[in-house]
PDB file of C-alpha atoms in Angstrom:
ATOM      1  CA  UNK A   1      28.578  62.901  20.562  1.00  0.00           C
ATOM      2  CA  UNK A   2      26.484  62.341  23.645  1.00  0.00           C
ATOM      3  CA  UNK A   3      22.785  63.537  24.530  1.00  0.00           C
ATOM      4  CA  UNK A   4      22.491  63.609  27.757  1.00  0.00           C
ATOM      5  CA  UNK A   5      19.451  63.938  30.093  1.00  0.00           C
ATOM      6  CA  UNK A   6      20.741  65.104  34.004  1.00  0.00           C
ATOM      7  CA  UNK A   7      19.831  62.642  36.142  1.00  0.00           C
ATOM      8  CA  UNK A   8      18.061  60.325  33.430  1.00  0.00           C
ATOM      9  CA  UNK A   9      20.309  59.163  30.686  1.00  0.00           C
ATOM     10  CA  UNK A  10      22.566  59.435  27.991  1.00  0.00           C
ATOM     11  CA  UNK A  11      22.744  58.480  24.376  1.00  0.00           C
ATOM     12  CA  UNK A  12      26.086  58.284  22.527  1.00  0.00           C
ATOM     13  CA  UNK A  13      26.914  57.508  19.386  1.00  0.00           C
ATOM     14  CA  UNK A  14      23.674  58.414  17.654  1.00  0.00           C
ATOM     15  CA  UNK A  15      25.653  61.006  15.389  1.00  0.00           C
ATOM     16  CA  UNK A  16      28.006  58.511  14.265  1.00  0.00           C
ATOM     17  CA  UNK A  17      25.274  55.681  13.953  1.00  0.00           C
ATOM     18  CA  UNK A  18      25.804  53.343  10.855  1.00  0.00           C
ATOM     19  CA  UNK A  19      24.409  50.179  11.958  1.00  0.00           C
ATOM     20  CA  UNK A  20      20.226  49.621  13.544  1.00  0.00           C
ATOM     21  CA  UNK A  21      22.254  48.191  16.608  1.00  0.00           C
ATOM     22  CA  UNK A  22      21.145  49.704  20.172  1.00  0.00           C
ATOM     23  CA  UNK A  23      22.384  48.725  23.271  1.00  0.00           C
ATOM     24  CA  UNK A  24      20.804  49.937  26.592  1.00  0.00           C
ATOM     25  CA  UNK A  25      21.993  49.477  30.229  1.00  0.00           C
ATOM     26  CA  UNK A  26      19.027  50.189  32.359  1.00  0.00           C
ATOM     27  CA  UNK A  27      20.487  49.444  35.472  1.00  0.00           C
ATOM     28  CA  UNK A  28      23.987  51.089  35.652  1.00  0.00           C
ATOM     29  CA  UNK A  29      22.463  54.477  37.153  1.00  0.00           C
ATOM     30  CA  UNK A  30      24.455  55.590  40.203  1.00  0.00           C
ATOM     31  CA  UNK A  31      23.258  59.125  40.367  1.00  0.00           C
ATOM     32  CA  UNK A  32      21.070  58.729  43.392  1.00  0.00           C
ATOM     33  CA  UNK A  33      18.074  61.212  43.926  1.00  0.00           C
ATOM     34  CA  UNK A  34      17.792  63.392  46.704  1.00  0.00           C
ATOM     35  CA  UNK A  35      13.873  62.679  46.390  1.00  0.00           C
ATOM     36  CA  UNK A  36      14.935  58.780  47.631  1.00  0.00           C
ATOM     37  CA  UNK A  37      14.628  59.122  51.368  1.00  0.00           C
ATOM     38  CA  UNK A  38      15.405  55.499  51.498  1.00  0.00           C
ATOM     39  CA  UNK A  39      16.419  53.827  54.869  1.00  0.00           C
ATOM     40  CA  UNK A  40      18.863  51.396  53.670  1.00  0.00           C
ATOM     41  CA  UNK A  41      22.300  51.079  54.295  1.00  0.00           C
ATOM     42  CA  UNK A  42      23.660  52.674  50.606  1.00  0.00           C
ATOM     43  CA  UNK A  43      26.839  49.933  50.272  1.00  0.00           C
ATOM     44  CA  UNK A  44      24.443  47.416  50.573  1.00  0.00           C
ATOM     45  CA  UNK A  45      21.998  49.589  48.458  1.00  0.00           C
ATOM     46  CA  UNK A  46      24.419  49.680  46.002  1.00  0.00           C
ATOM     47  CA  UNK A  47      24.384  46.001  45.090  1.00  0.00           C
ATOM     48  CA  UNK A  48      21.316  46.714  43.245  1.00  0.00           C
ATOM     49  CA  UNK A  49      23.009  48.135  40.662  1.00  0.00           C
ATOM     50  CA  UNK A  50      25.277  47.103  37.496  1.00  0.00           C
ATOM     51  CA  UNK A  51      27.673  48.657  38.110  1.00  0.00           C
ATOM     52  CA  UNK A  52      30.255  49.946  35.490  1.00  0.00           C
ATOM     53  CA  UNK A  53      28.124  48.021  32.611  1.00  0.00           C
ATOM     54  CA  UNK A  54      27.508  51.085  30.546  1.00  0.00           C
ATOM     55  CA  UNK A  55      31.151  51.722  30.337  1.00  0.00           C
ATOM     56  CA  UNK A  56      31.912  47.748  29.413  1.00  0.00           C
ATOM     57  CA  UNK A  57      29.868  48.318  26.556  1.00  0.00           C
ATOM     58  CA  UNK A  58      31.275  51.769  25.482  1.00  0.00           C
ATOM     59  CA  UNK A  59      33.376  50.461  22.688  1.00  0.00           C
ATOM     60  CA  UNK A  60      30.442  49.572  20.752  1.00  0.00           C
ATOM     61  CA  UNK A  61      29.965  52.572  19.382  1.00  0.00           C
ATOM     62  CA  UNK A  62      33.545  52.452  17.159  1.00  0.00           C
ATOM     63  CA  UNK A  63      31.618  49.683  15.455  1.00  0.00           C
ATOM     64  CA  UNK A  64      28.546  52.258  14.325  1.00  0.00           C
ATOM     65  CA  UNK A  65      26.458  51.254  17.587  1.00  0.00           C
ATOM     66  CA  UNK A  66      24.669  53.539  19.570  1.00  0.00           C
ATOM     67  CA  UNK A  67      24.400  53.085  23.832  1.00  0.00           C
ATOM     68  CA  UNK A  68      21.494  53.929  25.852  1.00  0.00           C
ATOM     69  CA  UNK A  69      21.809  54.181  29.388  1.00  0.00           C
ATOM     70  CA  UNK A  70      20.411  55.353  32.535  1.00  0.00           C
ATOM     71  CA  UNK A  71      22.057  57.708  35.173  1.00  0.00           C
ATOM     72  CA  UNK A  72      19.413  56.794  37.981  1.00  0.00           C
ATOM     73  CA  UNK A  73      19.127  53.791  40.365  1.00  0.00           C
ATOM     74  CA  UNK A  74      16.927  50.412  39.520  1.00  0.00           C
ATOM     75  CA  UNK A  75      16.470  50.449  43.142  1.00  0.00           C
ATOM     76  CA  UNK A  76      14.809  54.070  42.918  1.00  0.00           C
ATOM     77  CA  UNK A  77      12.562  52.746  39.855  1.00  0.00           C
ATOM     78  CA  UNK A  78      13.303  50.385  37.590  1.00  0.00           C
ATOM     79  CA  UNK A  79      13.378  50.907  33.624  1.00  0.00           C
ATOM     80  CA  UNK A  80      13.331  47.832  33.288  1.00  0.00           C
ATOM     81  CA  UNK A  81       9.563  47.018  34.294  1.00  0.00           C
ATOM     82  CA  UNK A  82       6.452  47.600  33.165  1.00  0.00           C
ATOM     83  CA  UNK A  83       4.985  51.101  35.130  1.00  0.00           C
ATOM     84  CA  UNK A  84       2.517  48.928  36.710  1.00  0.00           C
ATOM     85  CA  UNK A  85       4.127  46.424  38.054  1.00  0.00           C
ATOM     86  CA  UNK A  86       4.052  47.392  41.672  1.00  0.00           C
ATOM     87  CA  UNK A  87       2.498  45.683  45.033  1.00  0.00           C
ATOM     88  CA  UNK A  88      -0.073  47.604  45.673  1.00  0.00           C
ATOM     89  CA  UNK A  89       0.241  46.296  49.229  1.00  0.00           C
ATOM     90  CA  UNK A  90       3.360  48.179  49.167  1.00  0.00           C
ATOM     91  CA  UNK A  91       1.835  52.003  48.857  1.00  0.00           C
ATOM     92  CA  UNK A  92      -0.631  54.254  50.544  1.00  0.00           C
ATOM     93  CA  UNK A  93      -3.249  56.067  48.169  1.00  0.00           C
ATOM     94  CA  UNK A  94      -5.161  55.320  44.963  1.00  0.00           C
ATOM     95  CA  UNK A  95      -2.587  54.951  41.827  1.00  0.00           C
ATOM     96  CA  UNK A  96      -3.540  56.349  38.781  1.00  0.00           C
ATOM     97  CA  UNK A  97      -3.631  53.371  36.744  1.00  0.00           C
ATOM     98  CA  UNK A  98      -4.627  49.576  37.245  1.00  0.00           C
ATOM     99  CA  UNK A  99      -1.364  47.374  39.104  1.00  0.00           C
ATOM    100  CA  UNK A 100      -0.625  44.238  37.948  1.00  0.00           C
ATOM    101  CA  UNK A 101       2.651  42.997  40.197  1.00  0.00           C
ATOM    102  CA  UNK A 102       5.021  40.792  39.054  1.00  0.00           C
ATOM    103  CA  UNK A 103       6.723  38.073  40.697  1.00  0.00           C
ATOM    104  CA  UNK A 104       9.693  41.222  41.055  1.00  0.00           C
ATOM    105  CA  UNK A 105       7.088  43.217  42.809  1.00  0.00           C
ATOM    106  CA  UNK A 106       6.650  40.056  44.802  1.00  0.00           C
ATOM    107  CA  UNK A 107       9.962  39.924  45.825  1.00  0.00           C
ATOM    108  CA  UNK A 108      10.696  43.206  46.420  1.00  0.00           C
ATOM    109  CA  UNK A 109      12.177  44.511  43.298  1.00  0.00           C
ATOM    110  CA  UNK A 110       9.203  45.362  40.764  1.00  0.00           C
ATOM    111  CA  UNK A 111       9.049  48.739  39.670  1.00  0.00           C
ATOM    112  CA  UNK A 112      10.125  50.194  42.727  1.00  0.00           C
ATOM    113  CA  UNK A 113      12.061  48.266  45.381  1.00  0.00           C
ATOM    114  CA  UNK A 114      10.958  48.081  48.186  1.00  0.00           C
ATOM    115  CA  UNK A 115      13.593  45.757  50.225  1.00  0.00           C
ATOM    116  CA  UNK A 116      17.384  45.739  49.921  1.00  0.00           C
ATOM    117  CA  UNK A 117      19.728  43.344  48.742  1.00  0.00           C
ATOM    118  CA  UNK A 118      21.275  40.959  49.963  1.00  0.00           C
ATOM    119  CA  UNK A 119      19.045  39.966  52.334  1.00  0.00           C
ATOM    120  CA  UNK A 120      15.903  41.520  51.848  1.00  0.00           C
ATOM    121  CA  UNK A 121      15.493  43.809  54.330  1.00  0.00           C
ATOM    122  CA  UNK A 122      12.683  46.769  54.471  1.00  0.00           C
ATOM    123  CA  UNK A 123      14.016  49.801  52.111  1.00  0.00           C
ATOM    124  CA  UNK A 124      11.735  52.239  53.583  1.00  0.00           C
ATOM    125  CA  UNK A 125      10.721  53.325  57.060  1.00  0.00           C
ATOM    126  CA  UNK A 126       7.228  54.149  55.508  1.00  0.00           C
ATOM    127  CA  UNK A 127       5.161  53.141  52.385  1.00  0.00           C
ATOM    128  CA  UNK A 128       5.525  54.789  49.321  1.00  0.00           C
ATOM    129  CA  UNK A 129       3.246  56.897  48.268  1.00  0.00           C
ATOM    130  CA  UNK A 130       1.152  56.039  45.576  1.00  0.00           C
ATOM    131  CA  UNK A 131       1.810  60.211  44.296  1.00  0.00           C
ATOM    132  CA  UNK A 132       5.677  59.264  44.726  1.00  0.00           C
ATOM    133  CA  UNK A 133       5.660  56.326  42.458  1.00  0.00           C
ATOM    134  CA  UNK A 134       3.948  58.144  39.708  1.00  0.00           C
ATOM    135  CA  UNK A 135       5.878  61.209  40.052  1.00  0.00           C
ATOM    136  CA  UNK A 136       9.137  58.274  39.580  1.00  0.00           C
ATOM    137  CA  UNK A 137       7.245  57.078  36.535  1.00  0.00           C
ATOM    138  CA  UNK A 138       6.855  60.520  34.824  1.00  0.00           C
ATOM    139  CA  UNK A 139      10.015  61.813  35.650  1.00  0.00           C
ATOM    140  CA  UNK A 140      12.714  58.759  35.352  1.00  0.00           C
ATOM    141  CA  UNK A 141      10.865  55.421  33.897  1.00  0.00           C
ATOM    142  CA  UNK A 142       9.038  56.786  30.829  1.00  0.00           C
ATOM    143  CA  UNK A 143      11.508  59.238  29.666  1.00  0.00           C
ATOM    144  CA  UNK A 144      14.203  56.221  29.645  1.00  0.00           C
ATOM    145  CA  UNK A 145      11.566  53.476  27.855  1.00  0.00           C
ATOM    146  CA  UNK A 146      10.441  56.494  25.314  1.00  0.00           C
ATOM    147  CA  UNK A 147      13.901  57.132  24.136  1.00  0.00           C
ATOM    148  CA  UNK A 148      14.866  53.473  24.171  1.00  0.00           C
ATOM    149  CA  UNK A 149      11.768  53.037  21.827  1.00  0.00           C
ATOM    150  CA  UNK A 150      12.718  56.258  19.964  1.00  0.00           C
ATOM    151  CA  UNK A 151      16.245  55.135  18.900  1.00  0.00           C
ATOM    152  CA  UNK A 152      14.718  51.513  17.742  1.00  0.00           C
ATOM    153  CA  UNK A 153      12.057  53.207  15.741  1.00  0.00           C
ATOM    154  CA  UNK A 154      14.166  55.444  14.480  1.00  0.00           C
ATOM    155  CA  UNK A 155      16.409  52.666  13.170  1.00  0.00           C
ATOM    156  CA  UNK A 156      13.750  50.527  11.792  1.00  0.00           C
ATOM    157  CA  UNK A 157      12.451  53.369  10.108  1.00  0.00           C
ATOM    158  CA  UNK A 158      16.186  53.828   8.091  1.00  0.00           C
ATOM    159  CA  UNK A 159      17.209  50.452   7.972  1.00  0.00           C
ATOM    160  CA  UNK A 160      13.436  47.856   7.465  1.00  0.00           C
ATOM    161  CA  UNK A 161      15.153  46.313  11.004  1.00  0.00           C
ATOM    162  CA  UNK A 162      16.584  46.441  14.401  1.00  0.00           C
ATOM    163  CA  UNK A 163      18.943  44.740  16.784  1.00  0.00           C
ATOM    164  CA  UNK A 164      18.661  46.058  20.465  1.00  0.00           C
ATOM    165  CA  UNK A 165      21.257  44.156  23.121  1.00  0.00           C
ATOM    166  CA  UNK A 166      19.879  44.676  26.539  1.00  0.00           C
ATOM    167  CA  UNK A 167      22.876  44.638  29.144  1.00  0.00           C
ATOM    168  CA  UNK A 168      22.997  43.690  32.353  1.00  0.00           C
ATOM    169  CA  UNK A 169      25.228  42.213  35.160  1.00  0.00           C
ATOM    170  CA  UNK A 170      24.230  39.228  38.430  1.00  0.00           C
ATOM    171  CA  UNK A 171      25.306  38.098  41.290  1.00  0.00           C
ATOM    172  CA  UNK A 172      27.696  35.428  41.819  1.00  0.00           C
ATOM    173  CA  UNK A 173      25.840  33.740  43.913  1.00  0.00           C
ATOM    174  CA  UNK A 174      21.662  34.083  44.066  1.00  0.00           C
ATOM    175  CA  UNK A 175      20.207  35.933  46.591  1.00  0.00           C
ATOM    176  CA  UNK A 176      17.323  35.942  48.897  1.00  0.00           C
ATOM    177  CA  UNK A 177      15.748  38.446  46.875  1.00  0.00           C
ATOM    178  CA  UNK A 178      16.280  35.916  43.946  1.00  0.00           C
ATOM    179  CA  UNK A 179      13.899  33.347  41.639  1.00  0.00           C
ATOM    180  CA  UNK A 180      16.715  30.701  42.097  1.00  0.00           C
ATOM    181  CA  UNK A 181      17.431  28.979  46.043  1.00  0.00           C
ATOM    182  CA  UNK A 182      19.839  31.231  48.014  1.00  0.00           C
ATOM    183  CA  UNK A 183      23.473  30.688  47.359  1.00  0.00           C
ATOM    184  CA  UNK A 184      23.047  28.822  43.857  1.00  0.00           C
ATOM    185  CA  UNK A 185      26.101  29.725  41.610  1.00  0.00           C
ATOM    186  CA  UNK A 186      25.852  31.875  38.535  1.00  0.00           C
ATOM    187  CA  UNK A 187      27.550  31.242  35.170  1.00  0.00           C
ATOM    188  CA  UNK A 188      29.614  33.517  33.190  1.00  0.00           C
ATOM    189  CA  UNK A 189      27.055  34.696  31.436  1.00  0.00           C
ATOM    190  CA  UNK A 190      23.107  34.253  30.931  1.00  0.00           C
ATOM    191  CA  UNK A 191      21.468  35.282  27.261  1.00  0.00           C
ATOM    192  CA  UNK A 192      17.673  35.840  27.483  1.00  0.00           C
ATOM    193  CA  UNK A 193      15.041  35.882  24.524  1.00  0.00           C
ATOM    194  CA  UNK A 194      12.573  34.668  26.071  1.00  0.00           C
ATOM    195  CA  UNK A 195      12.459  31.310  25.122  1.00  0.00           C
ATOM    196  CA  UNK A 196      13.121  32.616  21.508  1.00  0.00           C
ATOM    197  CA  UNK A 197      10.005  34.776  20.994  1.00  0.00           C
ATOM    198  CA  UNK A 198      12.304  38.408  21.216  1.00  0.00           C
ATOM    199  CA  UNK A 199      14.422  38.256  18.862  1.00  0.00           C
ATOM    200  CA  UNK A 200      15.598  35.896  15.239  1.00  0.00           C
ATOM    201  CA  UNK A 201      17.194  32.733  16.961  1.00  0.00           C
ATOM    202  CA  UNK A 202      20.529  33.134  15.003  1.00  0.00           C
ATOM    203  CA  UNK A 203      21.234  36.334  17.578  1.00  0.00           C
ATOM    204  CA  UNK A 204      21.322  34.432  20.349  1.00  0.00           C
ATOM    205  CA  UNK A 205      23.080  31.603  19.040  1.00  0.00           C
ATOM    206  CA  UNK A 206      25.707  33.697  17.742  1.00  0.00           C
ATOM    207  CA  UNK A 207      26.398  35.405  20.793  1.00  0.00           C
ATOM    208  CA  UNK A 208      26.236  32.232  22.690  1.00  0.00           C
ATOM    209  CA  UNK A 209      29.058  30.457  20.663  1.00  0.00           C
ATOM    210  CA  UNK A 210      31.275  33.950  20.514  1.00  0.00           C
ATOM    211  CA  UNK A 211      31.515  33.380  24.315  1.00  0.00           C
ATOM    212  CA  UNK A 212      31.807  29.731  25.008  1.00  0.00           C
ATOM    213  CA  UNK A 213      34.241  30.392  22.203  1.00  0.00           C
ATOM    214  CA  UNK A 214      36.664  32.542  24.498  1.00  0.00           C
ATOM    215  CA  UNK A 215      35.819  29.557  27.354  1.00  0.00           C
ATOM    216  CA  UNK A 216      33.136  31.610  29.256  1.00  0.00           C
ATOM    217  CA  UNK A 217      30.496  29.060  30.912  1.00  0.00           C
ATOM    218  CA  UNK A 218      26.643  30.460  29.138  1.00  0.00           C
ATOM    219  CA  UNK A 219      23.038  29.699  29.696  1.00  0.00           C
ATOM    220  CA  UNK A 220      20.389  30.844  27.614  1.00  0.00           C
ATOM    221  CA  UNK A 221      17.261  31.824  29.027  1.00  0.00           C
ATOM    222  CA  UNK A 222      18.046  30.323  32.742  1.00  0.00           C
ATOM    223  CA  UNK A 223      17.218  31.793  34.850  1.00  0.00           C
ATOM    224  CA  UNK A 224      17.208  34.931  32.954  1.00  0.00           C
ATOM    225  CA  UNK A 225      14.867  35.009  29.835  1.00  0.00           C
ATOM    226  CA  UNK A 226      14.313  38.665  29.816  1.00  0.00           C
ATOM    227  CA  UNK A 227      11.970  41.314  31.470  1.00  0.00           C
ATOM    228  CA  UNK A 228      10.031  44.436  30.101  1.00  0.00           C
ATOM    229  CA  UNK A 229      12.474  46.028  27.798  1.00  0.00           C
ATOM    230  CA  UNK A 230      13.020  43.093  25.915  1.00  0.00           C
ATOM    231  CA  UNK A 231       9.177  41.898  26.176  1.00  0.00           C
ATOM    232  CA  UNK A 232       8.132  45.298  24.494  1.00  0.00           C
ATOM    233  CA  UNK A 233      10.472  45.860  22.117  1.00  0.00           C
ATOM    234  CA  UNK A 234      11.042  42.300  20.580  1.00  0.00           C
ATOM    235  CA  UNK A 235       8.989  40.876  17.678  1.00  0.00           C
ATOM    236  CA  UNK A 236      10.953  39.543  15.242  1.00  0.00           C
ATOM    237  CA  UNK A 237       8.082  39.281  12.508  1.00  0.00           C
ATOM    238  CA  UNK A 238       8.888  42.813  12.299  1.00  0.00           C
ATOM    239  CA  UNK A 239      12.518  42.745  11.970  1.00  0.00           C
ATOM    240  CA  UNK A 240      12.815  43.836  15.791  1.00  0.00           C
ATOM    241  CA  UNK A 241      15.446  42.014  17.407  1.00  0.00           C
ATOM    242  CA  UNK A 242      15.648  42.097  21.327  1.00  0.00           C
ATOM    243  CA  UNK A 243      17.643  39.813  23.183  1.00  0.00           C
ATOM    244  CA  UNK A 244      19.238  40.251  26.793  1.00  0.00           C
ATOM    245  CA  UNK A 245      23.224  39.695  28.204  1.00  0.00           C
ATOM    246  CA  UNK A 246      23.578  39.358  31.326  1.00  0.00           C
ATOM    247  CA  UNK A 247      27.571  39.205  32.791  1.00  0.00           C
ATOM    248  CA  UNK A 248      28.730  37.857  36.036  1.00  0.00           C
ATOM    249  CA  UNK A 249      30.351  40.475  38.213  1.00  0.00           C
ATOM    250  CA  UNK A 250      32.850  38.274  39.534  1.00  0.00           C
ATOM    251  CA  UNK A 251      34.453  38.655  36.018  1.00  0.00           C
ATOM    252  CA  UNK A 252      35.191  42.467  36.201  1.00  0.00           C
ATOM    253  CA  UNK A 253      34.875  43.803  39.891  1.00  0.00           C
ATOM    254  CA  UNK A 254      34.012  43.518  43.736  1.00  0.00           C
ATOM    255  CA  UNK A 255      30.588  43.036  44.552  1.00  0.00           C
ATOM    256  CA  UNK A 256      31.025  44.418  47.686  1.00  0.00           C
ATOM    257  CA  UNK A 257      33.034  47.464  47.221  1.00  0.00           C
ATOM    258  CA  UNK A 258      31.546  47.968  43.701  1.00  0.00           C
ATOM    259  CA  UNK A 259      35.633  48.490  42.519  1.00  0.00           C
ATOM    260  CA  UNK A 260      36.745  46.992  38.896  1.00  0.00           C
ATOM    261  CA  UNK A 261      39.155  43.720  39.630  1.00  0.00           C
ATOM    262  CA  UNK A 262      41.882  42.681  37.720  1.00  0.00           C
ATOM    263  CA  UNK A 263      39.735  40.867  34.720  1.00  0.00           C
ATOM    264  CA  UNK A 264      38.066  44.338  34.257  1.00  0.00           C
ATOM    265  CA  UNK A 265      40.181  45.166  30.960  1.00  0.00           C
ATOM    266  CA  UNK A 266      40.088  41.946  29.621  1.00  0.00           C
ATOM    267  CA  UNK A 267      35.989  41.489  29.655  1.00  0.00           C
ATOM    268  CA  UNK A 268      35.730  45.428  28.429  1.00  0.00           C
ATOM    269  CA  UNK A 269      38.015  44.105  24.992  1.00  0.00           C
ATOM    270  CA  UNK A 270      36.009  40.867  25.133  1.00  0.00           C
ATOM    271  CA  UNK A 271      32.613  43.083  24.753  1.00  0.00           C
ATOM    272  CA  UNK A 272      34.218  45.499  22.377  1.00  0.00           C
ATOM    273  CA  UNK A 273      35.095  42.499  20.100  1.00  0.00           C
ATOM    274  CA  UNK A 274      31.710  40.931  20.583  1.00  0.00           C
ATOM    275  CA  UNK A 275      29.709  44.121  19.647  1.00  0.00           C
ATOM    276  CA  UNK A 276      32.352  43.836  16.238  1.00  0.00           C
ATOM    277  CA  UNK A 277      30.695  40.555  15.750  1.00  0.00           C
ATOM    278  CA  UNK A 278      27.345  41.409  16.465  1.00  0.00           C
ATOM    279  CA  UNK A 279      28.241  44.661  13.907  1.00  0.00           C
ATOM    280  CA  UNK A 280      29.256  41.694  11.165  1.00  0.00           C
ATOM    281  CA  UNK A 281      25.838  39.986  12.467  1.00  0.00           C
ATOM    282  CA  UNK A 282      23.613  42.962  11.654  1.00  0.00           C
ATOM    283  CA  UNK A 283      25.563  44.123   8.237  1.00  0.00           C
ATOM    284  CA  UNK A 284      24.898  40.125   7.183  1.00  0.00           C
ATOM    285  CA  UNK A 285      21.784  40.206   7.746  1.00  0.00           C
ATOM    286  CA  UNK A 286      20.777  43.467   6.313  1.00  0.00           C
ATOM    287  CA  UNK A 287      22.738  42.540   2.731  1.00  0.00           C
ATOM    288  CA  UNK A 288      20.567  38.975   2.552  1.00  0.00           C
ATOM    289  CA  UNK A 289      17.625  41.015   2.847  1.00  0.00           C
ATOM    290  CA  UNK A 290      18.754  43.738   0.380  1.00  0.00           C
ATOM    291  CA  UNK A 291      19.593  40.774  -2.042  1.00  0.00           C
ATOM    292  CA  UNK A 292      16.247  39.151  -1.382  1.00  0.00           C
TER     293      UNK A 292
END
């Protein structure tokens, strides 16, 4: 069964949920407001998103996972950020709450973009409006972070602990909009933790060999160690588990024309095998506790 939220997000799987194992994909909204009035060219706009990501992930759920994920566009605002991490160079009017940017906001991809990939180029022939962002905020960014939260609490609740799998896809190739120097080649794939505070370190490591297993190139933590979803929802003193995936998009589709390539099957069955193993992961776990 899915719950969904027009415009905002769906959950599925919650009905059939027998594992505390959540996976979210913040950024695989293409359901673009009318309320956007960007001035950006929308094929370029569109590399902002990750694309088909929620639907990589969708066999998770035959392994008693539930999938979060969001129907609008990081470049619109971005569920994965704190609400206050804006410029506040970057709107007109008096926000209702203290700003503390980011080195995102910095860039031009904080809470709300505010320049367009590749290059970096303006996304707005005007400021936003300090009344715009917030009304983004209510409407979009805390509904998606309340019902991530929800379904982890709710899990903790039943099971004493959670595992929540944050996915995500890059660029081949970095940016200008990126941390890393322009044109500086991706791997396969990139776990983030950051730097092992997020989540138990056996997670990670068990994802990380599962993939260099099936000869994908991984980094851990570089240059990807995880952003607001994973810093609020990971403490693993409390049996909270958050760690982040990001995939390469050269393995499963065109970056340009956003269309799945001919390794788009095979990376779908390799995630639908790997949420199996994190399912083994979790149900281990849970049954050394029980017999503690």
């Amino acid at each position: 069964m899915t719950e969904t939220v027009p415009g905002v997000l769906s959950v599925s799987g919650e009905s059939q949920q027998r594992l505390p194992l959540i996976f979210d994909s913040p950024h695989s909204g293409t359901q673009y407001p009318p309320e956007f009035n960007h001035a950006a060219d929308p094929a370029l706009l569109r590399q902002a998103e990750d694309t088909h990501v929620a639907d990589l992930w969708a066999g998770a759920m035959a392994h008693g996972a539930v999938l979060l994920e969001a129907h609008f566009p990081r470049s619109f605002v971005d569920a994965n950020r704190a609400p206050d991490d804006i410029d506040p160079d970057a709107i007109t009017g008096s926000y209702p709450a203290p700003l503390n940017p980011s080195v995102k906001s910095r860039l031009g991809i904080g809470l709300c973009w505010t320049r367009v990939p590749p290059a970096g180029g303006a996304m707005y022939a005007r400021p936003l409006t300090a009344e715009e962002v917030a009304d983004r905020v209510k409407r979009y960014h805390r509904p998606y972070q309340a019902r991530l939260r929800g379904l982890l609490d709710d899990a903790h609740a039943r099971w004493g602990a959670v595992w929540h799998i944050n996915c995500h896809s890059m660029q081949q190739f970095a940016s200008a909009m990126s941390t890393q120097d322009r044109g500086t080649e991706r791997p396969d794939f990139v776990l983030g933790d950051r730097d092992g505070t997020a989540c138990e370190a056996g997670l990670t490591e068990a994802v990380r060999l599962f993939l260099v297993a099936r000869g994908y190139t991984v980094a851990v933590n570089d240059p990807y160690k995880g952003m607001e979803l994973i810093r609020a929802n990971g403490a693993p003193a409390q049996g909270r588990h958050s760690m982040q995936i990001e995939v390469n998009r050269k393995l499963y589709m065109n970056e340009i024309t956003r269309e799945p390539n001919a390794g788009y099957p095979t990376l779908k069955a390799c995630f639908t095998a790997l949420a199996a193993h994190l399912a083994d992961h979790v149900e281990t776990r849970l049954k050394r506790t029980a017999a503690e």
